[in-house]
Coordinates of C-alpha atoms and ligand atoms in Angstrom, one line a residue:
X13 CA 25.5 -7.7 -7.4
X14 CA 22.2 -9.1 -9.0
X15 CA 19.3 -8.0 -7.2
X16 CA 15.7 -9.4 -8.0
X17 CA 12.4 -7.3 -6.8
X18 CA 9.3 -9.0 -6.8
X19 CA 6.1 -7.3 -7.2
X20 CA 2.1 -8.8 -6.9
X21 CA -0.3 -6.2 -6.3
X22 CA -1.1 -2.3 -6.1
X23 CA 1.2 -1.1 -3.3
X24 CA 4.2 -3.0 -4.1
X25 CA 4.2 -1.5 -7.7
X26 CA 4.2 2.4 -5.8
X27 CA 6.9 1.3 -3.5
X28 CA 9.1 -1.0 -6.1
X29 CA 9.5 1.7 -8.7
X30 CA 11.7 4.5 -6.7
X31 CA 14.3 1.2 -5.4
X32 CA 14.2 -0.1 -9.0
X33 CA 15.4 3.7 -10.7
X34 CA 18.0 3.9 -7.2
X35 CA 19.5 0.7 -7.9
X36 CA 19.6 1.2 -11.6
X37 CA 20.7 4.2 -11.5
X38 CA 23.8 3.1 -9.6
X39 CA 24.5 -0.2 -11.9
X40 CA 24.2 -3.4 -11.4
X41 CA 22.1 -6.7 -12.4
X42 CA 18.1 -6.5 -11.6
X43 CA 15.7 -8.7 -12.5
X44 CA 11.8 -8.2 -11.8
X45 CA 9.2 -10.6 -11.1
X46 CA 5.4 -10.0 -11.0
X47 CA 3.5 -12.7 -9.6
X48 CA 0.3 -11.4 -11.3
X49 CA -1.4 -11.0 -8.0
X50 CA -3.1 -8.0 -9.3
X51 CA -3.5 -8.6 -13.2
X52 CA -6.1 -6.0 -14.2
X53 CA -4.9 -3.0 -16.4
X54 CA -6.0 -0.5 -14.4
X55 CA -5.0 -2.3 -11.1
X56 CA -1.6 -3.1 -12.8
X57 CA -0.4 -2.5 -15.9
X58 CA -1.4 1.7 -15.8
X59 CA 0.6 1.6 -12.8
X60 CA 3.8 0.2 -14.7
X61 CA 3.3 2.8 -17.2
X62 CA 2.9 5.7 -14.9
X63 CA 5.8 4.8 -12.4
X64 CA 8.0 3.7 -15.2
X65 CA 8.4 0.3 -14.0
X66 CA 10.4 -2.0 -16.8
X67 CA 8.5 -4.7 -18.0
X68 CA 8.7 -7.5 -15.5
X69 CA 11.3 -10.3 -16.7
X70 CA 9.1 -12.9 -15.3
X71 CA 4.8 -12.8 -14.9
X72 CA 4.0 -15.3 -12.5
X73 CA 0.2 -14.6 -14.1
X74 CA -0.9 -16.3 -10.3
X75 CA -4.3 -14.5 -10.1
X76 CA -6.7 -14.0 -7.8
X77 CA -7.5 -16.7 -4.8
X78 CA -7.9 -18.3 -1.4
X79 CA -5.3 -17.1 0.4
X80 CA -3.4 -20.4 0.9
X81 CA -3.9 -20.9 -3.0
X82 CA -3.0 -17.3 -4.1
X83 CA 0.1 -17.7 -1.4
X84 CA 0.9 -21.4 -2.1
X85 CA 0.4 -20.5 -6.2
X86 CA 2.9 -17.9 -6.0
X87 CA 5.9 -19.8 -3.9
X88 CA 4.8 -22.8 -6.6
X89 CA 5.7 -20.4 -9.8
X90 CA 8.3 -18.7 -8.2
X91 CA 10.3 -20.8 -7.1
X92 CA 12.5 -21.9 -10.2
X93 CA 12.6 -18.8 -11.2
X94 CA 14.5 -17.9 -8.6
X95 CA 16.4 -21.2 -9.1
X96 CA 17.3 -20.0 -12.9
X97 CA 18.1 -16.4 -12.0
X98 CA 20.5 -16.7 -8.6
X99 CA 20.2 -13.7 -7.4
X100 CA 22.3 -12.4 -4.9
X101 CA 18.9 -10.5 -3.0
X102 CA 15.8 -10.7 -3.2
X103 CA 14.0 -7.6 -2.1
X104 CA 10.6 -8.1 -1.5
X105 CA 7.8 -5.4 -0.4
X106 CA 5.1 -4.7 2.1
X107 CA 2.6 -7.1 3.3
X108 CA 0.6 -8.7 0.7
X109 CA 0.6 -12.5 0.2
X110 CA 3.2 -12.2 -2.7
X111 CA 5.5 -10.5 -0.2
X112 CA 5.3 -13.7 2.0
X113 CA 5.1 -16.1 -0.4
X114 CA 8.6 -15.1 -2.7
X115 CA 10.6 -14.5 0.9
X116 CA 9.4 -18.0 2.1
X117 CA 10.5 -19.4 -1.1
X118 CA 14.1 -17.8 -1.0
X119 CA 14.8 -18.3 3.0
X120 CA 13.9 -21.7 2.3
X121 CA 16.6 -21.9 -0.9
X122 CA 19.1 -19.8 1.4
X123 CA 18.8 -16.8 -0.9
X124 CA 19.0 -13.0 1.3
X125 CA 15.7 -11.4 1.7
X126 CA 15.4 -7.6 2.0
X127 CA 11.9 -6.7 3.2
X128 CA 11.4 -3.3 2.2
X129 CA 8.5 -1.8 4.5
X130 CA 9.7 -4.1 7.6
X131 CA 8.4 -4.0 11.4
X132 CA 5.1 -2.9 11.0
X133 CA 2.1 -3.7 13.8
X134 CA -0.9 -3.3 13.9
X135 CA -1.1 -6.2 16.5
X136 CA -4.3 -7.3 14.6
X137 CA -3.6 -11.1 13.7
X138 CA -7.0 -11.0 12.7
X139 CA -5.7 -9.4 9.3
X140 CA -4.2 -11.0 7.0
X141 CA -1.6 -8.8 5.9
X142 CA -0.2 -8.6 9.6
X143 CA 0.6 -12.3 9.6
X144 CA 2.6 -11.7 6.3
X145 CA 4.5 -8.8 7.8
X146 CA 5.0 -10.8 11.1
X147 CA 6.2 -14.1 9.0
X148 CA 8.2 -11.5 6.5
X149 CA 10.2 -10.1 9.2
X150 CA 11.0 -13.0 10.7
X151 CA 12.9 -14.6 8.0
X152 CA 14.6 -11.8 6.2
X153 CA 17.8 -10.9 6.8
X154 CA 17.6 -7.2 5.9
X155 CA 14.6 -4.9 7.1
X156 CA 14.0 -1.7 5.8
X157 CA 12.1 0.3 8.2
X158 CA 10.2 3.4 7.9
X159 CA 10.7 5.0 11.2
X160 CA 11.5 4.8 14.7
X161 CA 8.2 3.0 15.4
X162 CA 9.0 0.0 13.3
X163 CA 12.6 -0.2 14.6
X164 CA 11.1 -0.7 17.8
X165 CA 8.4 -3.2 17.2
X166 CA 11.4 -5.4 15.8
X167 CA 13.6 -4.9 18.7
X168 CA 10.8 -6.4 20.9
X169 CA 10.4 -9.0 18.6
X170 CA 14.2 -9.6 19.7
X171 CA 15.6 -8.7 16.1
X172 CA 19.5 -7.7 16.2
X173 CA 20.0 -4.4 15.5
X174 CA 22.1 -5.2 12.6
X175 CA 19.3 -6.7 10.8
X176 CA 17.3 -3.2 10.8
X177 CA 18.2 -0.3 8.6
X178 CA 15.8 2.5 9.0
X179 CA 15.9 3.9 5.7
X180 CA 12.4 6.6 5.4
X181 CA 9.4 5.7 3.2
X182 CA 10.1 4.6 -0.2
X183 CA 6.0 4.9 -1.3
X184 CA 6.9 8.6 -0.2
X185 CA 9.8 8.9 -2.7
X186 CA 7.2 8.0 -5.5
X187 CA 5.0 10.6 -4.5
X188 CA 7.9 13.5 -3.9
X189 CA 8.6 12.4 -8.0
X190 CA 5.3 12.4 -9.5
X191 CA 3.3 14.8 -7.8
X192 CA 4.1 17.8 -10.0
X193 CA 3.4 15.5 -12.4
X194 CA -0.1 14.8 -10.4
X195 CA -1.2 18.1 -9.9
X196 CA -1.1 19.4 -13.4
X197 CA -3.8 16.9 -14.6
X198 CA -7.1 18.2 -15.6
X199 CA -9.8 18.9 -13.2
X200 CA -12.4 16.7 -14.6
X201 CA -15.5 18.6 -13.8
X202 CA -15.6 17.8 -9.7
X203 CA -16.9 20.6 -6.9
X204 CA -14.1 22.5 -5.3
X205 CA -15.2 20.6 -2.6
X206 CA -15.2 17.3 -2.2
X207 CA -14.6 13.9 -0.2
X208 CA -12.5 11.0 -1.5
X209 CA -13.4 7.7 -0.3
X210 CA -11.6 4.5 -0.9
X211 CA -12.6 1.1 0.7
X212 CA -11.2 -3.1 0.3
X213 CA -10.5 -4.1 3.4
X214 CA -12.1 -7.5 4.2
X215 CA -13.1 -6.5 7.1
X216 CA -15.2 -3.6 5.9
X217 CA -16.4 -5.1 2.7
X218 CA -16.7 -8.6 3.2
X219 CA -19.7 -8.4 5.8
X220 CA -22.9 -7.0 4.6
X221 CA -23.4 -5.1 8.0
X222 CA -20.2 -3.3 8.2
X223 CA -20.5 -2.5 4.5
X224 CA -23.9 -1.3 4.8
X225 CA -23.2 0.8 7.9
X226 CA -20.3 2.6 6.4
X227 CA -22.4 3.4 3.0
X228 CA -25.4 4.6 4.5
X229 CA -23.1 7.2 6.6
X230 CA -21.3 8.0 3.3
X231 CA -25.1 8.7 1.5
X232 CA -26.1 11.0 4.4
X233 CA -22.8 12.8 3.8
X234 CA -23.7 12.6 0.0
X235 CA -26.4 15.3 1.0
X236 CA -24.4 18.2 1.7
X237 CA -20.7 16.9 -0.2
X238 CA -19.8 15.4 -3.3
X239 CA -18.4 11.9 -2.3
X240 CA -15.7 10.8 -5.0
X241 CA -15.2 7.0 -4.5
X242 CA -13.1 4.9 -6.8
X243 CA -14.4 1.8 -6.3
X244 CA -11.6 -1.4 -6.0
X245 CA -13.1 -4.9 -7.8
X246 CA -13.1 -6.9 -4.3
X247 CA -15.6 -3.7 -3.0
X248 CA -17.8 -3.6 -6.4
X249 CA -18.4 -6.9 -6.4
X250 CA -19.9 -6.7 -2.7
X251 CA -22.0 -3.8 -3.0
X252 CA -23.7 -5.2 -6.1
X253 CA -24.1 -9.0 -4.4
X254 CA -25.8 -6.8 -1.1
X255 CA -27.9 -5.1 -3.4
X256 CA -26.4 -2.0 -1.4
X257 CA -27.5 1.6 -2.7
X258 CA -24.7 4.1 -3.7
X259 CA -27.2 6.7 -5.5
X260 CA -25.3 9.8 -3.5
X261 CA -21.9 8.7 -4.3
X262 CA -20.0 9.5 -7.5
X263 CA -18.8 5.9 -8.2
X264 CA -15.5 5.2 -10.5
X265 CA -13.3 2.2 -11.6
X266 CA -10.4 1.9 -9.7
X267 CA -8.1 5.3 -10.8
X268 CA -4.2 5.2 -12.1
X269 CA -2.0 6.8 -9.7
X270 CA -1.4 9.8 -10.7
X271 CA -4.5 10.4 -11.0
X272 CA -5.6 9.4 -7.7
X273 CA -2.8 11.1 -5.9
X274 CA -4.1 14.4 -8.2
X275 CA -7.8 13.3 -6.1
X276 CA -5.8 13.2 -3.0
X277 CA -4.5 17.2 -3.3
X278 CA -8.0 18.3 -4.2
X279 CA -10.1 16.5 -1.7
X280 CA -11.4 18.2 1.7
X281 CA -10.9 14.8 3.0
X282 CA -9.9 11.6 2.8
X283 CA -12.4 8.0 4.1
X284 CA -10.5 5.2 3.8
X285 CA -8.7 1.8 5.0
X286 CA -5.6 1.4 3.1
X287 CA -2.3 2.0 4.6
X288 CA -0.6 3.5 1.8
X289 CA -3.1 6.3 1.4
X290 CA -3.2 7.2 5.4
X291 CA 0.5 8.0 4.5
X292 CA 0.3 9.9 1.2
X293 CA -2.4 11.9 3.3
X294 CA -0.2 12.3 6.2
X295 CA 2.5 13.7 3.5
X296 CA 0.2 16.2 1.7
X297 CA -1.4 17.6 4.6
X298 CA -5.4 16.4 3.7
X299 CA -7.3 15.3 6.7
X300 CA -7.4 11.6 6.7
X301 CA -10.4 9.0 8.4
X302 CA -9.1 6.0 8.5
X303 CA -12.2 3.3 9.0
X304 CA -10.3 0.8 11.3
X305 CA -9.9 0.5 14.9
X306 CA -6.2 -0.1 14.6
X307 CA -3.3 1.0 12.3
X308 CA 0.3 -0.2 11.5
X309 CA 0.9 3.1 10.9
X310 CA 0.6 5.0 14.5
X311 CA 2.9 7.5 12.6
X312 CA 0.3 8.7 10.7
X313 CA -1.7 8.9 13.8
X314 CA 0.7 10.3 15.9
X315 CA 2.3 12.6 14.0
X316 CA 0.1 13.4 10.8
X317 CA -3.4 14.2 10.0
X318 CA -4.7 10.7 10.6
X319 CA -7.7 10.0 12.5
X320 CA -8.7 6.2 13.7
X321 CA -12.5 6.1 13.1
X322 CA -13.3 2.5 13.9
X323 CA -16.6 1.2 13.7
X324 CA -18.4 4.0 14.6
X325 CA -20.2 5.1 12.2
X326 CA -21.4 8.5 14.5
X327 CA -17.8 9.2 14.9
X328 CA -16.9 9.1 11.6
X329 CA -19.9 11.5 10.8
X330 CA -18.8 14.1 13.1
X331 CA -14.9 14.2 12.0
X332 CA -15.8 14.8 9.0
X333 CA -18.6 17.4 9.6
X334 CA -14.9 18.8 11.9
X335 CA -13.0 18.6 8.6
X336 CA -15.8 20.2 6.5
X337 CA -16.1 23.3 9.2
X338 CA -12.4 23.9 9.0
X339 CA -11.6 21.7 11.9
X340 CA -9.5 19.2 10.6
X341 CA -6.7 17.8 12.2
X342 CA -2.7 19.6 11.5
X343 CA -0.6 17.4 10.9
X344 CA 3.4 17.2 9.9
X345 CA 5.6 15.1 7.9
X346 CA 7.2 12.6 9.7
X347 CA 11.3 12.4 9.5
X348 CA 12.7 10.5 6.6
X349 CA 9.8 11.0 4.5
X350 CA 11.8 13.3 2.2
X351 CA 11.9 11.7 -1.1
X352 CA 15.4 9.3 -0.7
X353 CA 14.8 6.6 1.4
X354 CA 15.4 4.3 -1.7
X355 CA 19.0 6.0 -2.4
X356 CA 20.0 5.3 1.2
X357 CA 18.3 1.4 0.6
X358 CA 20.7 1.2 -2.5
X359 CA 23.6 2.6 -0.6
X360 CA 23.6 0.3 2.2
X361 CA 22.4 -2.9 -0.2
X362 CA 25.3 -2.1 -2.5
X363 CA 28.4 -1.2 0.0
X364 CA 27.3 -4.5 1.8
X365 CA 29.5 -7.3 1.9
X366 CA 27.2 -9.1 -0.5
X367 CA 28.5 -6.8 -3.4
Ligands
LIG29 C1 -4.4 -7.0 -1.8 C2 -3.6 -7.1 -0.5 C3 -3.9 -5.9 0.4 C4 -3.7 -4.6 -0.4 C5 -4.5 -4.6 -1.6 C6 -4.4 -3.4 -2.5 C7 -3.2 -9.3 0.4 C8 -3.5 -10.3 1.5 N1 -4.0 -8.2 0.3 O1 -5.8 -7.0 -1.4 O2 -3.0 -5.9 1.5 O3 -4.0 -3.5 0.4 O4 -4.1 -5.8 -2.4 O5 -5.4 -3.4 -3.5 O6 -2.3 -9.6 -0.4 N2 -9.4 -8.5 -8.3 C9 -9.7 -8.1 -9.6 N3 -8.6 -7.6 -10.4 C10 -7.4 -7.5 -10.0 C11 -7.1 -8.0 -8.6 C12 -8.1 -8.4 -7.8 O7 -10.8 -8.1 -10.0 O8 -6.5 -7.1 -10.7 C13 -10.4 -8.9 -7.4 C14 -10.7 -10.4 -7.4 O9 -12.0 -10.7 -7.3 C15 -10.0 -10.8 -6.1 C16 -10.2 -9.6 -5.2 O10 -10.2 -8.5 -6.1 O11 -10.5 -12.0 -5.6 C17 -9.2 -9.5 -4.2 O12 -7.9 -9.4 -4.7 P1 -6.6 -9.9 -3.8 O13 -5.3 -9.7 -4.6 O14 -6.9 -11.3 -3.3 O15 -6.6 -9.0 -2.6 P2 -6.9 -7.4 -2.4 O16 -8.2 -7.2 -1.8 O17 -6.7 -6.6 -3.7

């Protein structure tokens, strides 16, 4: 059976690398395509390196874009090589606009679609990456859930149960491999105590207001904690066009991942509004506040040590004065999440009756 993965940006790389080793590991054709979504070293090729991904057969080299140019570049560039390699799946990941983008190109060609990360809601269409999980779903033939929560939101959607294979998390299975790994790194010189804060959400960065709101909360916590904030290109950019200040706050360039996942163990807490890290956090036990009214991830919520801050600025303040008083939330790891959800993805892709 000849399989082909394609990757574009950060997340997918995390989530790709434990399916790639499961299928390889097994046997079996696999060919890798990165659209180039993401194309900076340390927002790409450091994460190759770390996760030992092979070196992509194919580099789409799309960029950065609109997102009906960055999506519409990708289906453009992908397309015959998908024509060339005639797969027999594709397996495509999580819900960024290469994600969308490759599984239109394939439904349209009749090629199977695995979407590995499927049936997640935040039922926010005002997001972008909820209209490519919505679209995703609904034209791949295999979904790869998480957990229960995501097998629902599919069966409501009216998706046969046969379609749904609720397999764990696979971004989990990177972190179950590397984290020994991640936690003997050096300390580099930061405070016992300290807060991690990551931020790129449109939403949040995009609007001078909302950005402005959230950093003037994180200076004030600057006075009494050290606020450890790798900062992502889309973010940097903004703060610097807002002329926004950030004096308090130890800046860095966006971190490898073992190194951030090493800044994930140590931190008192964790300010963010990725997806990803509200589940590594949920994982590791570190009190998370997610800045978002909503989550695809109620899991996390539910279940973990995430905590929905919203827009309110006062409400993040006070969780984290919570967290910093020995208040944080206790949390557990949610079933599935044990290192081999892509070993049960390649057994059920390769006793299918594709192989
Ligand atoms: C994308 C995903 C988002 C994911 C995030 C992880 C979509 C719709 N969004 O958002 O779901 O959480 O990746 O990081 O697919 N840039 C660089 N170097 C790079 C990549 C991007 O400088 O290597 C800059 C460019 O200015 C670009 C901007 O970042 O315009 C945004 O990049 P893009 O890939 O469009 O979206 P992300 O915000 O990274």
């Amino acid at each position: 059976m000849h399989i082909l993965h394609v990757v574009g940006a950060r997340p997918n790389f995390v989530k790709a690398a434990p399916v790639l080793r499961a299928l390889r590991l097994r046997g079996g054709r696999q060919t890798l395509v990165h659209t180039g979504q993401h194309y900076d070293r340390n927002m790409s090729d450091v994460f190759f390196t770390q996760l030992e991904i092979p070196e992509p057969d194919y580099n789409l080299g799309v960029g950065s874009g609109s997102h009906a140019s960055q999506t519409a570049e990708v289906m453009k560039r992908f397309e015959p090589v998908v024509l060339e390699s005639k797969p027999d799946l594709v397996l495509v990941y999580g819900d960024v606009n290469s994600t969308v983008a490759a599984a239109l190109v394939c439904s349209k060609l009749l090629i199977p679609v695995g979407h590995v990360e499927a049936g997640l809601r935040s039922f926010d269409r005002t997001m972008p990456e909820e209209i490519n999980r919505v679209v995703t779903d609904r034209i791949s033939g295999w979904l790869f859930t998480p957990s229960e929560d995501e097998d629902r939101n599919l069966q409501n959607e009216g998706v046969a149960a046969a379609r749904i294979h609720r397999i764990g998390n696979v971004m989990i299975d990177s972190l179950v491999q590397l984290l020994p790994a991640a936690k003997n790194l050096p300390k580099n010189g930061l405070p016992e105590k300290f807060i991690l804060v990551t931020l790129h959400r449109p939403s949040n960065v995009d609007s001078n207001e909302n950005l402005r709101s959230i950093l003037t909360a994180l200076q004030q916590a600057g006075d009494y904690a050290r606020i450890v904030f790798p900062v992502h290109p889309r973010t940097r950019q903004r703060i610097s066009e807002f002329g926004l200040s950030t004096d308090k706050l130890h800046l860095l360039d966006p971190v490898p991942y073992l190194e951030f996942l090493n800044l994930q163990t140590r931190a008192a807490a964790v300010i963010t509004d990725s997806g990803g890290i509200q589940e590594e956090t949920t994982f590791l036990g570190v009190p998370c506040l997610t800045v978002r009214n909503n989550t695809e991830r109620p899991i996390t919520v539910d279940v973990g040590t995430n905590c929905l801050v919203g827009d309110d600025r006062n409400l993040l303040t006070s969780e984290l004065q919570k967290i910093l008083n020995g208040q944080g939330k206790q949390g557990s790891v949610p079933p599935l999440w044990d290192g081999h959800a892509s070993d049960r993805l390649a057994e059920i892709v390769l006793t299918s009756s594709l192989s």
